[in-house]
Amino acid sequence: KAGVTQTPRYLIKTRGQQVTLSCSPISGHRSVSWYQQTPGQGLQFLFEYFSETQRNKGNFPGRFSGRQFSNSRSEMNVSTLELGDSALYLCASSLRDGGDTQYFGPGTRLTVL
Amino acid sequence: GESVGLHLPTLSVQEGDNSIINCAYSNSASDYFIWYKQESGKGPQFIIDIRSNMDKRQGQRVTVLLNKTVKHLSLQIAATQPGDSAVYFCAENGGYSTLTFGKGTMLLVSP
């Protein structure tokens, strides 16, 4: 089975721009979660989707949004980029919900200049 | 909110030694814990998990111990190899696939 895939792997943007990141979960997995990883804050939960519905959201501003499609693929969007948004954005998928193991993709490295 | 923390930021061991990485958690209601390994440039890789109705679980060369009384989690790696060098995170599942991660411990294995 193919693992979680994320595109693009690397991205460079400038302040004020917006960005869309994509995640394809493991086949059969219906839950997709997003995390932000920075050296200062570590791994922080952004949001989680299941069956196209956001079930939980972390403590991030409204500039961070996401969605999930009927095939469980997910995208996250960051608008009006700030320097502090530079991070590794990780996507994880699991079968259903919290009791299931989450498997991570390789991440998208976003650099905001 | 609740948090998961690690006692040691860096652990240096010799190849062949056994390694122990510790983690303290604060949410006594947590019922599912996971250890991940993250190598440079990669996403976290699942190592082993444990549910709160267990106090020990073994995998290949790894053992996770859970002490609910003191809210402590540990990962033991037997016969540590250079390929085990990475950052190790413990995480607790807060429901709806919401993981709260510790800050991580870097394991350095010298040949």
XYZ file of N, CA and C in Angstrom:
672
model
N 0.853 -1.184 0.000
C 0.000 0.000 0.000
C 0.885 1.229 0.000
N 0.553 2.206 -0.823
C 1.315 3.440 -0.840
C 1.053 4.209 0.448
N 2.067 4.960 0.878
C 1.924 5.749 2.097
C 1.228 7.057 1.816
N 1.251 7.915 2.804
C 0.676 9.247 2.674
C 1.590 10.071 1.779
N 1.008 10.729 0.811
C 1.805 11.574 -0.082
C 1.383 13.022 0.072
N 2.376 13.908 -0.036
C 2.113 15.332 0.093
C 2.795 16.058 -1.061
N 2.095 17.024 -1.595
C 2.678 17.842 -2.661
C 2.330 19.303 -2.423
N 3.229 20.243 -2.781
C 4.597 19.931 -3.202
C 5.466 19.592 -1.994
N 6.665 19.172 -2.187
C 7.563 18.887 -1.065
C 8.218 20.167 -0.543
N 8.470 21.097 -1.435
C 9.099 22.347 -1.037
C 8.384 23.498 -1.727
N 8.319 24.604 -1.007
C 7.599 25.759 -1.518
C 8.225 27.025 -0.949
N 8.424 28.005 -1.802
C 8.915 29.301 -1.338
C 7.902 30.354 -1.749
N 7.456 31.127 -0.807
C 6.476 32.189 -1.056
C 6.966 33.473 -0.386
N 6.304 34.565 -0.733
C 6.609 35.833 -0.083
C 5.443 36.254 0.800
N 5.745 37.128 1.719
C 4.713 37.602 2.654
C 3.513 38.147 1.906
N 2.340 37.858 2.399
C 1.123 38.348 1.800
C 0.496 37.402 0.789
N 1.298 36.481 0.260
C 0.753 35.523 -0.684
C -0.056 34.465 0.033
N -0.703 33.631 -0.742
C -1.404 32.494 -0.171
C -0.840 31.207 -0.765
N -1.088 30.093 -0.068
C -0.527 28.827 -0.518
C -1.531 27.709 -0.262
N -1.515 26.717 -1.131
C -2.359 25.533 -0.971
C -1.480 24.299 -0.994
N -1.628 23.474 0.033
C -0.869 22.239 0.145
C -1.827 21.072 0.002
N -1.325 19.986 -0.573
C -2.186 18.845 -0.842
C -1.700 17.589 -0.133
N -2.641 16.751 0.229
C -2.334 15.506 0.940
C -3.227 14.386 0.415
N -2.606 13.272 0.054
C -3.361 12.075 -0.322
C -3.143 11.009 0.739
N -4.204 10.585 1.410
C -4.046 9.619 2.500
C -3.797 8.208 1.975
N -3.458 7.335 2.881
C -3.338 5.919 2.559
C -4.702 5.418 2.089
N -4.693 4.577 1.080
C -5.945 4.064 0.539
C -6.788 3.420 1.642
N -8.046 3.848 1.705
C -8.949 3.311 2.721
C -9.028 4.139 3.982
N -8.081 5.041 4.163
C -8.112 5.918 5.336
C -9.050 7.080 5.081
N -9.866 7.382 6.070
C -10.856 8.428 5.885
C -10.613 9.661 6.738
N -9.707 9.535 7.688
C -9.396 10.682 8.541
C -8.057 11.272 8.117
N -8.032 12.580 7.959
C -6.800 13.287 7.611
C -6.592 14.424 8.610
N -5.398 14.457 9.180
C -5.042 15.520 10.130
C -3.853 16.292 9.583
N -3.781 17.547 9.951
C -2.675 18.407 9.544
C -1.962 18.929 10.782
N -0.631 19.019 10.670
C 0.190 19.524 11.757
C 1.226 20.490 11.204
N 1.592 21.434 12.052
C 2.671 22.353 11.723
C 3.856 22.032 12.616
N 5.033 21.944 12.030
C 6.232 21.666 12.821
C 7.243 22.781 12.647
N 7.612 23.410 13.741
C 8.641 24.445 13.755
C 9.629 24.140 14.867
N 10.862 24.642 14.745
C 11.851 24.391 15.800
C 11.418 24.952 17.152
N 10.725 26.074 17.130
C 10.356 26.704 18.383
C 9.126 26.109 19.051
N 8.144 25.748 18.266
C 6.878 25.264 18.829
C 6.680 23.759 18.707
N 7.560 23.091 17.987
C 7.405 21.653 17.826
C 6.256 21.323 16.895
N 5.654 20.181 17.135
C 4.544 19.712 16.312
C 3.234 20.170 16.920
N 2.468 20.917 16.144
C 1.201 21.431 16.637
C 0.065 21.049 15.707
N -1.023 20.642 16.305
C -2.195 20.211 15.556
C -2.904 21.400 14.920
N -3.223 21.260 13.631
C -3.954 22.310 12.917
C -5.442 21.980 12.836
N -5.776 20.909 12.154
C -7.166 20.481 12.043
C -7.239 19.048 11.539
N -8.447 18.496 11.678
C -8.693 17.110 11.279
C -9.998 17.021 10.511
N -9.976 16.224 9.454
C -11.157 16.021 8.624
C -11.504 14.549 8.542
N -12.797 14.310 8.492
C -13.313 12.958 8.329
C -14.586 13.067 7.509
N -14.660 12.314 6.445
C -15.823 12.356 5.559
C -16.198 13.783 5.199
N -15.205 14.542 4.779
C -15.370 15.907 4.265
C -15.794 16.914 5.333
N -15.779 16.509 6.593
C -16.195 17.406 7.676
C -15.021 17.666 8.614
N -14.844 18.920 8.972
C -13.815 19.237 9.959
C -14.364 18.904 11.331
N -13.683 18.014 12.024
C -14.176 17.582 13.326
C -13.460 18.268 14.474
N -12.268 18.745 14.208
C -11.515 19.373 15.288
C -10.539 20.372 14.699
N -10.263 21.402 15.474
C -9.378 22.455 15.001
C -8.454 22.866 16.126
N -7.203 23.099 15.788
C -6.237 23.560 16.772
C -6.294 25.070 16.923
N -5.374 25.586 17.705
C -5.364 27.007 18.028
C -4.536 27.797 17.009
N -5.057 27.931 15.824
C -4.403 28.679 14.758
C -5.375 29.729 14.229
N -4.835 30.841 13.696
C -5.736 31.887 13.179
C -6.526 31.411 11.974
N -7.554 32.196 11.656
C -8.440 31.840 10.561
C -7.774 31.825 9.197
N -6.555 32.347 9.108
C -5.826 32.313 7.831
C -5.515 30.865 7.417
N -5.549 29.998 8.373
C -5.310 28.574 8.105
C -6.660 27.880 7.925
N -6.825 27.276 6.793
C -8.075 26.574 6.527
C -7.788 25.294 5.767
N -8.780 24.461 5.691
C -8.588 23.211 4.973
C -9.903 22.692 4.441
N -9.787 21.608 3.718
C -10.978 20.918 3.249
C -10.604 19.489 2.884
N -11.633 18.673 2.780
C -11.423 17.289 2.399
C -12.417 16.948 1.295
N -11.970 16.183 0.347
C -12.790 15.812 -0.786
C -13.406 14.427 -0.568
N -14.309 14.081 -1.440
C -15.033 12.814 -1.281
C -14.111 11.593 -1.378
N -12.957 11.755 -1.999
C -12.017 10.625 -2.087
C -11.013 10.642 -0.927
N -11.290 11.453 0.072
C -10.500 11.610 1.312
C -9.244 12.453 1.143
N -8.901 12.806 -0.079
C -7.773 13.720 -0.259
C -8.080 15.044 0.437
N -7.041 15.694 0.901
C -7.263 16.925 1.657
C -6.321 18.021 1.178
N -6.742 19.218 1.342
C -5.905 20.381 1.064
C -5.956 21.306 2.267
N -4.861 22.007 2.484
C -4.900 23.092 3.462
C -4.419 24.364 2.772
N -4.965 25.460 3.205
C -4.680 26.749 2.609
C -4.229 27.712 3.695
N -3.217 28.485 3.381
C -2.801 29.553 4.285
C -2.846 30.844 3.481
N -3.618 31.788 3.946
C -3.737 33.058 3.240
C -2.889 34.113 3.938
N -2.595 35.167 3.230
C -1.836 36.304 3.765
C -0.643 35.812 4.583
N 0.253 35.146 3.907
C 1.382 34.503 4.569
C 2.224 35.478 5.369
N 2.687 35.003 6.522
C 3.590 35.757 7.389
C 4.894 34.971 7.507
N 5.959 35.699 7.892
C 7.255 35.041 8.031
C 7.174 33.853 8.982
N 6.384 34.005 10.020
C 6.255 32.953 11.028
C 5.532 31.714 10.553
N 4.999 31.757 9.357
C 4.327 30.564 8.821
C 5.323 29.594 8.206
N 6.574 30.015 8.116
C 7.608 29.099 7.604
C 7.694 27.890 8.526
N 7.515 26.729 7.953
C 7.449 25.517 8.771
C 7.380 24.297 7.874
N 7.438 23.151 8.516
C 7.160 21.885 7.838
C 5.698 21.550 8.129
N 4.909 21.396 7.103
C 3.505 21.063 7.273
C 3.320 19.578 6.977
N 2.817 18.901 7.984
C 2.689 17.450 7.919
C 1.229 17.040 7.870
N 0.983 16.051 7.073
C -0.350 15.474 6.966
C -0.268 14.048 7.493
N -1.301 13.621 8.185
C -1.349 12.251 8.688
C -2.721 11.673 8.397
N -2.758 10.390 8.100
C -4.059 9.769 7.868
C -4.242 8.570 8.788
N -5.495 8.287 9.074
C -5.841 7.111 9.872
C -7.169 6.571 9.349
N -7.485 5.378 9.799
C -8.689 4.733 9.277
C -9.945 5.539 9.569
N -10.108 5.844 10.858
C -11.335 6.535 11.225
C -11.091 7.688 12.171
N -10.631 7.378 13.374
C -10.534 8.451 14.350
C -9.476 8.149 15.394
N -9.642 8.782 16.521
C -8.580 8.844 17.508
C -7.992 7.538 17.967
N -8.739 6.457 17.862
C -8.191 5.194 18.331
C -7.333 4.494 17.317
N -7.231 5.082 16.142
C -6.472 4.445 15.071
C -5.117 5.109 14.903
N -4.150 4.331 14.514
C -2.801 4.855 14.318
C -2.772 5.878 13.188
N -2.106 6.973 13.435
C -1.924 7.980 12.396
C -0.588 7.766 11.710
N -0.603 7.791 10.395
C 0.605 7.632 9.601
C 0.875 8.946 8.873
N 2.113 9.378 8.959
C 2.467 10.693 8.444
C 3.078 10.623 7.047
N 2.854 11.706 6.306
C 3.540 11.892 5.052
C 4.883 12.553 5.276
N 5.624 12.818 4.204
C 6.959 13.413 4.336
C 6.947 14.905 4.647
N 5.786 15.535 4.447
C 5.681 16.955 4.758
C 5.945 17.856 3.561
N 5.474 19.071 3.686
C 5.778 20.149 2.738
C 6.554 21.206 3.497
N 7.744 21.499 3.016
C 8.564 22.543 3.647
C 8.203 23.877 3.008
N 7.566 24.748 3.787
C 7.168 26.078 3.315
C 8.124 27.116 3.873
N 8.675 27.915 2.988
C 9.533 29.028 3.379
C 8.872 30.315 2.923
N 8.666 31.228 3.859
C 8.056 32.515 3.549
C 9.135 33.594 3.648
N 9.356 34.311 2.549
C 10.398 35.348 2.522
C 9.809 36.743 2.637
N -4.171 24.140 27.574
C -4.544 22.772 27.251
C -3.581 21.787 27.833
N -3.869 20.515 27.631
C -2.982 19.488 28.155
C -1.722 19.404 27.315
N -0.673 18.928 27.882
C 0.576 18.829 27.127
C 1.312 17.548 27.478
N 2.196 17.182 26.583
C 3.041 16.023 26.803
C 4.469 16.512 26.765
N 5.273 16.189 27.727
C 6.643 16.695 27.768
C 7.662 15.597 27.891
N 8.890 15.898 27.521
C 9.984 14.952 27.596
C 10.989 15.432 28.617
N 11.651 14.474 29.293
C 12.603 14.842 30.315
C 13.946 15.240 29.726
N 14.442 14.551 28.681
C 15.772 14.766 28.155
C 15.713 15.216 26.718
N 16.374 16.314 26.388
C 16.403 16.759 25.001
C 17.332 15.928 24.116
N 18.462 15.445 24.637
C 19.417 14.673 23.853
C 19.913 13.485 24.642
N 19.993 12.356 23.977
C 20.507 11.139 24.576
C 21.583 10.560 23.663
N 22.780 10.430 24.192
C 23.888 9.867 23.414
C 24.239 8.493 23.947
N 24.281 7.512 23.070
C 24.596 6.137 23.477
C 25.586 5.527 22.504
N 26.167 4.432 22.929
C 27.058 3.672 22.074
C 26.260 2.579 21.361
N 26.696 2.249 20.167
C 26.053 1.165 19.431
C 26.045 -0.103 20.273
N 24.896 -0.757 20.313
C 24.784 -1.982 21.096
C 24.193 -1.768 22.475
N 24.250 -0.518 22.962
C 23.636 -0.214 24.262
C 22.114 -0.258 24.145
N 21.492 -0.333 25.301
C 20.034 -0.160 25.345
C 19.744 1.310 25.625
N 18.729 1.853 24.958
C 18.361 3.257 25.127
C 16.993 3.349 25.791
N 16.854 4.355 26.641
C 15.562 4.603 27.276
C 15.225 6.071 27.097
N 14.084 6.327 26.487
C 13.613 7.691 26.277
C 12.338 7.861 27.094
N 12.297 8.928 27.874
C 11.182 9.138 28.797
C 10.246 10.251 28.363
N 9.050 10.182 28.865
C 8.014 11.154 28.515
C 7.034 11.268 29.667
N 6.687 12.506 30.008
C 5.652 12.727 31.016
C 4.425 13.300 30.329
N 3.268 12.859 30.732
C 2.053 13.432 30.178
C 1.208 13.984 31.312
N 0.319 14.903 30.968
C -0.424 15.577 32.036
C -1.911 15.277 32.019
N -2.427 14.753 30.904
C -3.860 14.489 30.827
C -4.149 13.072 31.305
N -4.627 12.966 32.521
C -4.875 11.638 33.089
C -5.999 10.903 32.366
N -6.770 11.631 31.549
C -7.863 10.991 30.814
C -7.393 10.393 29.490
N -6.146 10.649 29.119
C -5.635 10.107 27.858
C -5.627 8.594 27.901
N -6.051 7.987 26.801
C -6.125 6.531 26.792
C -5.347 5.884 25.664
N -4.602 6.684 24.921
C -3.866 6.127 23.791
C -2.608 6.944 23.595
N -1.468 6.269 23.563
C -0.179 6.929 23.458
C 0.628 6.290 22.332
N 1.393 7.123 21.663
C 2.156 6.654 20.510
C 3.584 7.205 20.567
N 4.512 6.411 20.121
C 5.887 6.871 19.926
C 6.164 6.942 18.425
N 6.769 8.090 18.043
C 7.170 8.283 16.661
C 8.668 8.562 16.599
N 9.243 8.189 15.473
C 10.658 8.461 15.181
C 10.691 9.375 13.963
N 11.469 10.441 14.049
C 11.574 11.334 12.913
C 13.028 11.531 12.529
N 13.356 11.122 11.339
C 14.697 11.331 10.793
C 14.706 12.654 10.027
N 15.883 13.186 9.865
C 16.030 14.481 9.227
C 15.410 14.475 7.829
N 14.546 15.458 7.578
C 13.936 15.592 6.263
C 12.759 14.679 6.005
N 12.327 13.957 7.031
C 11.213 13.018 6.850
C 10.093 13.320 7.840
N 8.940 12.757 7.553
C 7.833 12.871 8.492
C 7.976 11.863 9.615
N 7.254 12.057 10.708
C 7.313 11.100 11.825
C 6.888 9.710 11.383
N 7.624 8.733 11.870
C 7.353 7.333 11.530
C 6.857 6.614 12.777
N 5.728 5.951 12.656
C 5.154 5.206 13.770
C 6.108 4.113 14.250
N 6.302 4.054 15.577
C 7.144 3.004 16.139
C 6.287 1.985 16.876
N 5.571 2.466 17.863
C 4.785 1.576 18.707
C 3.749 2.399 19.457
N 2.662 1.778 19.823
C 1.634 2.479 20.584
C 1.203 1.630 21.778
N 0.474 2.261 22.678
C -0.023 1.547 23.846
C -1.306 2.215 24.312
N -2.228 1.414 24.753
C -3.490 1.948 25.272
C -3.454 1.910 26.790
N -4.302 2.688 27.387
C -4.220 2.883 28.829
C -4.587 1.648 29.639
N -5.164 0.640 29.000
C -5.493 -0.580 29.740
C -4.312 -1.559 29.773
N -3.162 -1.104 29.273
C -1.951 -1.912 29.287
C -0.872 -1.127 30.011
N 0.156 -1.848 30.516
C 1.286 -1.137 31.097
C 2.594 -1.451 30.367
N 2.527 -2.371 29.429
C 3.728 -2.711 28.676
C 3.328 -3.291 27.334
N 4.116 -2.937 26.340
C 3.881 -3.511 25.017
C 5.226 -3.633 24.323
N 5.435 -4.762 23.673
C 6.724 -4.997 23.024
C 6.578 -5.113 21.531
N 7.598 -4.573 20.834
C 7.677 -4.725 19.401
C 9.044 -5.305 19.072
N 9.464 -5.097 17.851
C 10.780 -5.584 17.475
C 11.842 -4.623 18.000
N 12.600 -5.039 18.960
C 13.665 -4.267 19.633
C 13.143 -3.080 20.440
N 11.863 -2.823 20.441
C 11.322 -1.709 21.209
C 10.273 -2.187 22.204
N 10.251 -1.494 23.326
C 9.263 -1.761 24.369
C 8.753 -0.437 24.875
N 7.460 -0.307 25.031
C 6.885 0.895 25.615
C 6.292 0.511 26.975
N 6.595 1.343 27.962
C 6.067 1.149 29.304
C 5.199 2.331 29.671
N 4.074 2.049 30.276
C 3.141 3.099 30.683
C 2.886 2.979 32.175
N 3.138 4.059 32.879
C 2.862 4.110 34.315
C 1.813 5.193 34.537
N 0.581 4.761 34.667
C -0.521 5.721 34.785
C -0.517 6.422 36.142
N 0.057 5.787 37.127
C 0.066 6.378 38.474
C 0.832 7.691 38.487
N 1.973 7.701 37.804
C 2.787 8.915 37.761
C 2.732 9.585 36.395
N 1.840 9.112 35.536
C 1.663 9.687 34.195
C 2.991 9.752 33.440
N 3.599 8.614 33.291
C 4.912 8.523 32.672
C 4.922 7.423 31.615
N 5.609 7.732 30.546
C 5.719 6.834 29.392
C 7.193 6.698 29.061
N 7.630 5.511 28.688
C 9.015 5.369 28.259
C 9.102 4.449 27.054
N 10.136 4.699 26.264
C 10.435 3.872 25.096
C 11.812 3.265 25.309
N 11.887 1.972 25.273
C 13.159 1.276 25.404
C 13.537 0.679 24.060
N 14.755 0.964 23.636
C 15.277 0.408 22.384
C 16.439 -0.510 22.740
N 16.316 -1.759 22.384
C 17.367 -2.724 22.689
C 18.425 -2.739 21.596
N 19.670 -2.944 22.014
C 20.775 -3.059 21.056
C 20.727 -1.939 20.031
N 20.817 -0.719 20.523
C 20.677 0.467 19.673
C 21.691 0.460 18.537
N 21.219 0.842 17.363
C 22.050 0.846 16.160
C 22.182 2.268 15.634
N 23.210 2.543 14.839
C 23.354 3.895 14.275
C 22.115 4.351 13.513
N 21.412 3.421 12.893
C 20.186 3.762 12.168
C 19.042 4.190 13.071
N 19.218 4.012 14.365
C 18.202 4.470 15.319
C 18.357 5.944 15.642
N 19.437 6.552 15.202
C 19.654 7.971 15.454
C 18.545 8.787 14.797
N 17.860 9.556 15.607
C 16.706 10.329 15.121
C 16.154 11.116 16.299
N 15.092 11.860 16.050
C 14.346 12.496 17.127
C 13.131 11.630 17.415
N 12.903 11.378 18.682
C 11.786 10.540 19.104
C 10.754 11.397 19.822
N 9.511 11.230 19.406
C 8.408 11.974 20.008
C 7.419 11.016 20.649
N 6.951 11.389 21.817
C 5.784 10.699 22.336
C 4.582 11.588 22.030
N 3.441 10.978 21.896
C 2.229 11.727 21.598
C 1.053 11.061 22.284
N 0.098 11.876 22.666
C -1.129 11.337 23.226
C -2.269 11.748 22.312
N -3.225 10.850 22.195
C -4.330 11.100 21.294
C -5.494 11.692 22.066
N -5.858 12.921 21.693
C -6.940 13.597 22.394
C -8.290 13.403 21.758
N -8.434 12.414 20.931
C -9.705 12.162 20.272
C -9.755 12.815 18.908
N -10.551 12.261 17.998
C -10.666 12.782 16.633
C -9.302 13.011 16.003
N -8.434 12.034 16.198
C -7.113 12.068 15.558
C -6.360 13.347 15.857
N -6.494 13.838 17.051
C -5.767 15.030 17.491
C -4.621 14.587 18.381
N -3.418 14.653 17.852
C -2.261 14.247 18.628
C -1.614 15.462 19.288
N -1.290 15.298 20.565
C -0.495 16.301 21.274
C 0.886 15.705 21.453
N 1.881 16.379 20.902
C 3.241 15.852 20.897
C 4.090 16.470 21.998
N 5.027 15.684 22.480
C 6.080 16.214 23.314
C 7.082 16.937 22.437
N 8.064 17.572 23.062
C 9.013 18.370 22.296
C 10.082 17.524 21.615
N 10.198 16.278 21.967
C 11.127 15.399 21.272
C 12.439 15.203 21.994
N 13.018 14.043 21.814
C 14.351 13.724 22.317
C 15.189 13.268 21.142
N 16.378 13.870 21.021
C 17.280 13.446 19.958
C 18.137 12.302 20.469
N 18.119 11.201 19.767
C 18.949 10.052 20.116
C 20.138 10.010 19.162
N 21.335 10.045 19.735
C 22.564 9.971 18.937
C 23.261 8.669 19.263
N 23.506 7.860 18.249
C 24.136 6.564 18.461
C 25.511 6.574 17.818
N 26.506 6.351 18.628
C 27.891 6.338 18.136
C 28.321 4.909 17.829
N 29.015 4.725 16.689
C 29.465 3.367 16.342
C 30.604 2.901 17.250
